[in-house]
PDB file of C-alpha atoms in Angstrom:
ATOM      1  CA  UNK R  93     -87.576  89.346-111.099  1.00  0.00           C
ATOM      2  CA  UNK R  94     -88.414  86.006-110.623  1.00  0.00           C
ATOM      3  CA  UNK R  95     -85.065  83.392-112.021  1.00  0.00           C
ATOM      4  CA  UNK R  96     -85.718  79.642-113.139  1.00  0.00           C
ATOM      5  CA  UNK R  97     -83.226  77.377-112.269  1.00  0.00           C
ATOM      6  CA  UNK R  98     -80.911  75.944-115.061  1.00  0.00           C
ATOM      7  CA  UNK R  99     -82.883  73.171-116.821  1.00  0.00           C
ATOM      8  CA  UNK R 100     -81.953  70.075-114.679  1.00  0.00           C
ATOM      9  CA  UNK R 101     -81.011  72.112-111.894  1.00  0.00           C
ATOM     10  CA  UNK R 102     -82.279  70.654-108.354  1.00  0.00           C
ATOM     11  CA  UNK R 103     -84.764  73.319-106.543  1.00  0.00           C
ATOM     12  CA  UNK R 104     -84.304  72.360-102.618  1.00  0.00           C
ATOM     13  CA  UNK R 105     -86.767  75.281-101.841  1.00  0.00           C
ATOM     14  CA  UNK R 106     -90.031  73.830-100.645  1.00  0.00           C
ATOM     15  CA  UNK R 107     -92.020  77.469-100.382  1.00  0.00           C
ATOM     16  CA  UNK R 108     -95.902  78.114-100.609  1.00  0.00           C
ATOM     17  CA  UNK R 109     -96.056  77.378-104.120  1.00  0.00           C
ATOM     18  CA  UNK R 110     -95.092  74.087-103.005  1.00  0.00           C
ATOM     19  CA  UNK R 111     -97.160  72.023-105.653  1.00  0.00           C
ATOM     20  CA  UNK R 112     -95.835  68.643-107.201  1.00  0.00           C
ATOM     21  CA  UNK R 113     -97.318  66.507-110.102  1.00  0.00           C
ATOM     22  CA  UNK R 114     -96.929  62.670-109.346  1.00  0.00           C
ATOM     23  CA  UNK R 115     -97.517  60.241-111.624  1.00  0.00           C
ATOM     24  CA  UNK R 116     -99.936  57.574-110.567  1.00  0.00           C
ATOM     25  CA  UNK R 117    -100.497  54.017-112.286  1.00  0.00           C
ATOM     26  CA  UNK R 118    -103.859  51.801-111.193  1.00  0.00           C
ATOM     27  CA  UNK R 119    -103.807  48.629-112.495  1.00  0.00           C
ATOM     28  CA  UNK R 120    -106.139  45.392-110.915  1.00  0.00           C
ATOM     29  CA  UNK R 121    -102.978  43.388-110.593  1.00  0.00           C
ATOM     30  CA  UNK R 122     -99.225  43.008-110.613  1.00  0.00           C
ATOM     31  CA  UNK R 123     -97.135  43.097-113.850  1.00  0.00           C
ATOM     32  CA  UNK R 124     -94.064  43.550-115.255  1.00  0.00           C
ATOM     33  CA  UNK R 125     -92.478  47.537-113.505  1.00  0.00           C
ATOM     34  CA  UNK R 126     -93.500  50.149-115.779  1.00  0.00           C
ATOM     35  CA  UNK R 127     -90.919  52.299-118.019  1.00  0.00           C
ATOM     36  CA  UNK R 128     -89.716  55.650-117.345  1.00  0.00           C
ATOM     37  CA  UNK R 129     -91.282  56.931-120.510  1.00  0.00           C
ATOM     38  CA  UNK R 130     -94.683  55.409-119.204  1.00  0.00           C
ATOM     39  CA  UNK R 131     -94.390  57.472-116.180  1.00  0.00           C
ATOM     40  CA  UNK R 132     -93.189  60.423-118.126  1.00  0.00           C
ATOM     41  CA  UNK R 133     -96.140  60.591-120.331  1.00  0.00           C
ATOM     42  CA  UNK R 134     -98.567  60.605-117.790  1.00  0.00           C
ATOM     43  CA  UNK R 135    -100.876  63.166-118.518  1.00  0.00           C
ATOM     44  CA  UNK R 136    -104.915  62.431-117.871  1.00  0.00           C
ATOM     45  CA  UNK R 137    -105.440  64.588-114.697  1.00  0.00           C
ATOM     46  CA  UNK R 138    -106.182  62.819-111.160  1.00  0.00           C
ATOM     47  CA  UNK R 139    -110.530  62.438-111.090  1.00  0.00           C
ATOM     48  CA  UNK R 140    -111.005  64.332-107.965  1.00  0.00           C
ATOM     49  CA  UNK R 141    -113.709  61.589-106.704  1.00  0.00           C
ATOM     50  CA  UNK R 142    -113.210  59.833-103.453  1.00  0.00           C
ATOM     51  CA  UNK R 143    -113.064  56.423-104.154  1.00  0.00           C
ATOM     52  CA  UNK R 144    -110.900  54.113-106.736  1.00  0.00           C
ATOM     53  CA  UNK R 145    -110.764  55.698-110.353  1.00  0.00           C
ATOM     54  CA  UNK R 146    -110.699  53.385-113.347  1.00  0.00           C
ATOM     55  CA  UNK R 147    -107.594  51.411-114.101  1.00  0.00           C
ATOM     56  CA  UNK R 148    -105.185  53.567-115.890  1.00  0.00           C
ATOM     57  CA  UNK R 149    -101.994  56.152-115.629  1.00  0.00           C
ATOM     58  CA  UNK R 150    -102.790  59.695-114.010  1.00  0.00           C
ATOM     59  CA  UNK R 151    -100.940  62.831-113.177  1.00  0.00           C
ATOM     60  CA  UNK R 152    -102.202  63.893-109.284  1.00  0.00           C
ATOM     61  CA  UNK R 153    -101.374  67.652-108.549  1.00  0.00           C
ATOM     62  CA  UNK R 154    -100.502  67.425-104.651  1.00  0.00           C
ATOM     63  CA  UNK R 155     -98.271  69.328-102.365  1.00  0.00           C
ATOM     64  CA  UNK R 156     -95.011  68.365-100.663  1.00  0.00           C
ATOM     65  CA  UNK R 157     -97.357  69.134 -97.533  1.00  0.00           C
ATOM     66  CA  UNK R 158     -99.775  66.578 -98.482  1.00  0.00           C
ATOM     67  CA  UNK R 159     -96.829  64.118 -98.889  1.00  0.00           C
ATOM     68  CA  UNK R 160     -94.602  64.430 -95.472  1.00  0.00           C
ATOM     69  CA  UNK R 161     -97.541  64.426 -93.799  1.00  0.00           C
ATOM     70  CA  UNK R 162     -98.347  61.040 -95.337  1.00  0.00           C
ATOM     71  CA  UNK R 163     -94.939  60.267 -94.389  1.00  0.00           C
ATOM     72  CA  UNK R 164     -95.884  60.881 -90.590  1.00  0.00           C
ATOM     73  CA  UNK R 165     -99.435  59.131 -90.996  1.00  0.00           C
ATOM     74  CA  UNK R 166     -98.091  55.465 -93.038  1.00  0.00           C
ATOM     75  CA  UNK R 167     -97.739  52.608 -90.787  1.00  0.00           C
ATOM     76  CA  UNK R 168     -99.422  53.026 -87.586  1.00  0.00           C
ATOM     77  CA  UNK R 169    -101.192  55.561 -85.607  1.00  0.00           C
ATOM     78  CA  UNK R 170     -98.661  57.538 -83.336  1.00  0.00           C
ATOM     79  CA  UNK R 171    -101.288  60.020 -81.565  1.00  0.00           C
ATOM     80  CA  UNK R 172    -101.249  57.523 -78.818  1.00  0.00           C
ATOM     81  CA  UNK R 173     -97.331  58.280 -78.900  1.00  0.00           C
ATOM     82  CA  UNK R 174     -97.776  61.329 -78.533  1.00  0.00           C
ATOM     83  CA  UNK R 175     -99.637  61.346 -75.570  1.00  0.00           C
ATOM     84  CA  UNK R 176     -97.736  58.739 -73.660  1.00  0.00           C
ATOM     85  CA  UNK R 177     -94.402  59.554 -74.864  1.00  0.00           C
ATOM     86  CA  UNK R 178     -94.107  62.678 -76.772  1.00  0.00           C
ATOM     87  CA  UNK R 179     -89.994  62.368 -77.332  1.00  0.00           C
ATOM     88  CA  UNK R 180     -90.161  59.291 -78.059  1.00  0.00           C
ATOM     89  CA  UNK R 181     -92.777  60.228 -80.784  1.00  0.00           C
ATOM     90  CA  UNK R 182     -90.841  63.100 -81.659  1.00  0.00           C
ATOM     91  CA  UNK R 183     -88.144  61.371 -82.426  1.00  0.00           C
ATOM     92  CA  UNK R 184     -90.704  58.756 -84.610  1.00  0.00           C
ATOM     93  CA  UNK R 185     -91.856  61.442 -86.833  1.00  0.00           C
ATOM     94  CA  UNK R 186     -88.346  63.039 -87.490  1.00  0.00           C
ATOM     95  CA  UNK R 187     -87.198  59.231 -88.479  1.00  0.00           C
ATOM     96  CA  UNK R 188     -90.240  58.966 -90.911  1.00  0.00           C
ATOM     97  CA  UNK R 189     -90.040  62.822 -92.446  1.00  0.00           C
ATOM     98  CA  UNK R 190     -85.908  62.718 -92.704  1.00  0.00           C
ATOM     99  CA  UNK R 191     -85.422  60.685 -95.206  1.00  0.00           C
ATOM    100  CA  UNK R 192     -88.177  62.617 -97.873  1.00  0.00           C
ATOM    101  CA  UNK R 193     -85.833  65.682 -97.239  1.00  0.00           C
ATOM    102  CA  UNK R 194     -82.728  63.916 -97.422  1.00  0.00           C
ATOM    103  CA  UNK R 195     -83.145  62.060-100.856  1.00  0.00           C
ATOM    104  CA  UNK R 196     -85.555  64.082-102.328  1.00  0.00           C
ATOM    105  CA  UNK R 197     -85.566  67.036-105.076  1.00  0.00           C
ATOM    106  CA  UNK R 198     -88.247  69.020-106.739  1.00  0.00           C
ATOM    107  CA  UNK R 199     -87.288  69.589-110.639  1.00  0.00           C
ATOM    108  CA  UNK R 200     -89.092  71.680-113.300  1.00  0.00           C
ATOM    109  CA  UNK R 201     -90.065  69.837-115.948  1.00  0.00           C
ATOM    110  CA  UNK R 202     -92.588  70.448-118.707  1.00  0.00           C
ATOM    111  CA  UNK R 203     -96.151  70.583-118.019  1.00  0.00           C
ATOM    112  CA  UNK R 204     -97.795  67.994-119.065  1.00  0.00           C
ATOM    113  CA  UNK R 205    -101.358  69.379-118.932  1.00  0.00           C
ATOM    114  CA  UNK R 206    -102.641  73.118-118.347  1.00  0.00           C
ATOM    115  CA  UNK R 207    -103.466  72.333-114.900  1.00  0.00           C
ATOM    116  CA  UNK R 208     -99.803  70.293-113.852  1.00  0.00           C
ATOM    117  CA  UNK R 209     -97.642  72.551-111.589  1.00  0.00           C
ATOM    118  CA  UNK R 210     -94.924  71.765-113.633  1.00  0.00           C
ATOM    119  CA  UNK R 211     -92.550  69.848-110.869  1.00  0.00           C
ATOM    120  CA  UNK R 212     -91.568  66.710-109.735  1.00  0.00           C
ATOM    121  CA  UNK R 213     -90.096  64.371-107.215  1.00  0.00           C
ATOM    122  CA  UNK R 214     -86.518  63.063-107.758  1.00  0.00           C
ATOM    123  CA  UNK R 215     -83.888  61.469-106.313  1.00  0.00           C
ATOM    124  CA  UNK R 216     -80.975  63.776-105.556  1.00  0.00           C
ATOM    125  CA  UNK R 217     -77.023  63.222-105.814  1.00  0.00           C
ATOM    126  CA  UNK R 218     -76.980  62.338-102.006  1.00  0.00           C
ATOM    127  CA  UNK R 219     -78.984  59.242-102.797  1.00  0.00           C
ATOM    128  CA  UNK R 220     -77.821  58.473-106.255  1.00  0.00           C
ATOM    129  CA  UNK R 221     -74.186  58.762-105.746  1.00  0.00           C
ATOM    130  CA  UNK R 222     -73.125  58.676-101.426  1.00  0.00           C
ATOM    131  CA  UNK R 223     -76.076  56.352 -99.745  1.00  0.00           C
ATOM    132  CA  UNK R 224     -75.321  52.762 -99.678  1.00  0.00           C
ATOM    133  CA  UNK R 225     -77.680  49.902-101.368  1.00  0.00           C
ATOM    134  CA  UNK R 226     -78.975  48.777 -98.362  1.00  0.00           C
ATOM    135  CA  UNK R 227     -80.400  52.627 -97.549  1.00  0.00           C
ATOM    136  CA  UNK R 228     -81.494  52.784-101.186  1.00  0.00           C
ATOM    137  CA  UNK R 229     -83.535  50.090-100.315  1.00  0.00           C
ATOM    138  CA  UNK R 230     -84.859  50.878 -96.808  1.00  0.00           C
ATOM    139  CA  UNK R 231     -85.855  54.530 -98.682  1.00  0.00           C
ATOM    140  CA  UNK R 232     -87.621  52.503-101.073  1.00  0.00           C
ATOM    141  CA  UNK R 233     -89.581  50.727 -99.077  1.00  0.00           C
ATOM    142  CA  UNK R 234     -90.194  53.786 -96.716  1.00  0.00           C
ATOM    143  CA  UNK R 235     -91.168  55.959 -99.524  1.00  0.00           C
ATOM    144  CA  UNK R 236     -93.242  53.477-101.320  1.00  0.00           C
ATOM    145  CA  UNK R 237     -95.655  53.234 -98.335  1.00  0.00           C
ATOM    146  CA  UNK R 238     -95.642  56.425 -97.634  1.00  0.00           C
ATOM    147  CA  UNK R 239     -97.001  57.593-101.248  1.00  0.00           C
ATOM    148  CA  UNK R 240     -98.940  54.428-100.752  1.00  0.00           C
ATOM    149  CA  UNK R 241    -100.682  56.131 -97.866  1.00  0.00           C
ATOM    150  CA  UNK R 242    -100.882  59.288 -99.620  1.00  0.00           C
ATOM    151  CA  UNK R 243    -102.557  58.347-102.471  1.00  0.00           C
ATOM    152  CA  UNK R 244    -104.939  55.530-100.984  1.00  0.00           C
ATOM    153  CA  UNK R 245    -105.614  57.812 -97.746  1.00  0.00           C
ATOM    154  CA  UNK R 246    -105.160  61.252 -99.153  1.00  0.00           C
ATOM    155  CA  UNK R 247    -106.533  60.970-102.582  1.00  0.00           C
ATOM    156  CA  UNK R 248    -108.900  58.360-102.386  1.00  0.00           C
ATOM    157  CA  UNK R 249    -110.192  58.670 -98.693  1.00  0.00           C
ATOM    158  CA  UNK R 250    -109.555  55.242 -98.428  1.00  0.00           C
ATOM    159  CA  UNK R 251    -108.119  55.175 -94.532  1.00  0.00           C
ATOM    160  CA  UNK R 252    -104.893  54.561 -93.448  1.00  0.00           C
ATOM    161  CA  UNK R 253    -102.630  52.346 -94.752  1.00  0.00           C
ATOM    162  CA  UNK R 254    -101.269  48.807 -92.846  1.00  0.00           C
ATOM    163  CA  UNK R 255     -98.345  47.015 -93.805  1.00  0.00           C
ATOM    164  CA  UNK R 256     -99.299  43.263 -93.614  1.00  0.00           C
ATOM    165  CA  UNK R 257     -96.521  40.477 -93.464  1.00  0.00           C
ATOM    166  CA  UNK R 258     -96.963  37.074 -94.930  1.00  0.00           C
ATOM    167  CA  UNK R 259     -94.975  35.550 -92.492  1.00  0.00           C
ATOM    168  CA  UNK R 260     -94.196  36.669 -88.803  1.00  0.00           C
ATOM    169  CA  UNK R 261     -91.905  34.774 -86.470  1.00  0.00           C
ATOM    170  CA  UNK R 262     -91.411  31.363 -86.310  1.00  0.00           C
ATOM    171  CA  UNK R 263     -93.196  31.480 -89.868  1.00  0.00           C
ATOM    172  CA  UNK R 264     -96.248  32.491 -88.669  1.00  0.00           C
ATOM    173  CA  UNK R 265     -98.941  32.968 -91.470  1.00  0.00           C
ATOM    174  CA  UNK R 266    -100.617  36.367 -91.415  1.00  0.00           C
ATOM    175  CA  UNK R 267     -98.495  37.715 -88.850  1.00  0.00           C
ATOM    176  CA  UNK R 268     -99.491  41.458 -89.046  1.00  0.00           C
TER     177      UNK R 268
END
């Protein structure tokens, strides 16, 4: 017999029905952060075209597979890592995948369209209640660019991602 979860209840167990809706919002430029009832009501399913949709709110169906491994790809390259330095680059990859497991919970919530799985990405009590601000913060950022890559790499077959500074050292414009 197969038991749900209370509703609310975090589900730790990543298993081969690993699939995860994510909400995804394409707009041409930046404005003001959108609402958690924007996100929630996300419904119109992800195109399945490679390329850049129309501007708009989707719900992508994707796999916590998909999503570490855009964890290990965001950034920069580290095949050459591996072949130079494989600890080193072991070490790399557990520093980029850590943190998704660490923070991270799938919940049940309702479906918003026949073809949702039904689940979603939260934060868990670890993050909300013992990591520090500055940690909140670094997750963020690390989490940010790595759906970046997923979505722009994975979904779009864009290419990888780069993070691009507007200032380096010594206020160097277009340090990258």
């Amino acid at each position: 017999m197969d038991k749900q979860p209370p509703q609310g209840a975090e589900d730790h167990t990543f298993h081969l029905s690993d699939r995860l809706d994510v909400p995804v919002l394409l707009r041409g430029g930046p404005e003001r952060r959108p609402s958690r009832k924007q996100w929630e009501g996300a419904e119109r399913p992800w195109p399945g075209v490679v390329g850049v949709p129309e501007n708009g709110w989707y719900l992508a169906t994707t796999t916590w597979r998909q999503i570490v491994k855009a964890a290990t790809e965001v950034g920069r390259d580290i095949e050459p890592w591996l072949a130079l330095t494989p600890n080193l680059a072991i070490s790399e990859l557990v520093s980029r995948i850590s943190p998704l497991h660490a923070y991270l919970c799938l919940r049940k919530v309702e479906a918003a369209a026949p073809s949702a799985a039904g689940r979603r990405l939260f934060v868990n009590a670890v993050y909300r209640h013992g990591t520090e601000r500055s940690a909140q913060s670094a997750f963020g950022y690390h989490f940010g660019m790595t759906m970046a890559q997923w979505i722009c790499a994975g979904m779009m077959g864009l290419g990888p991602t780069q993070h691009i500074e507007t200032g380096g050292p010594n206020g160097d414009p277009g340090f990258l």
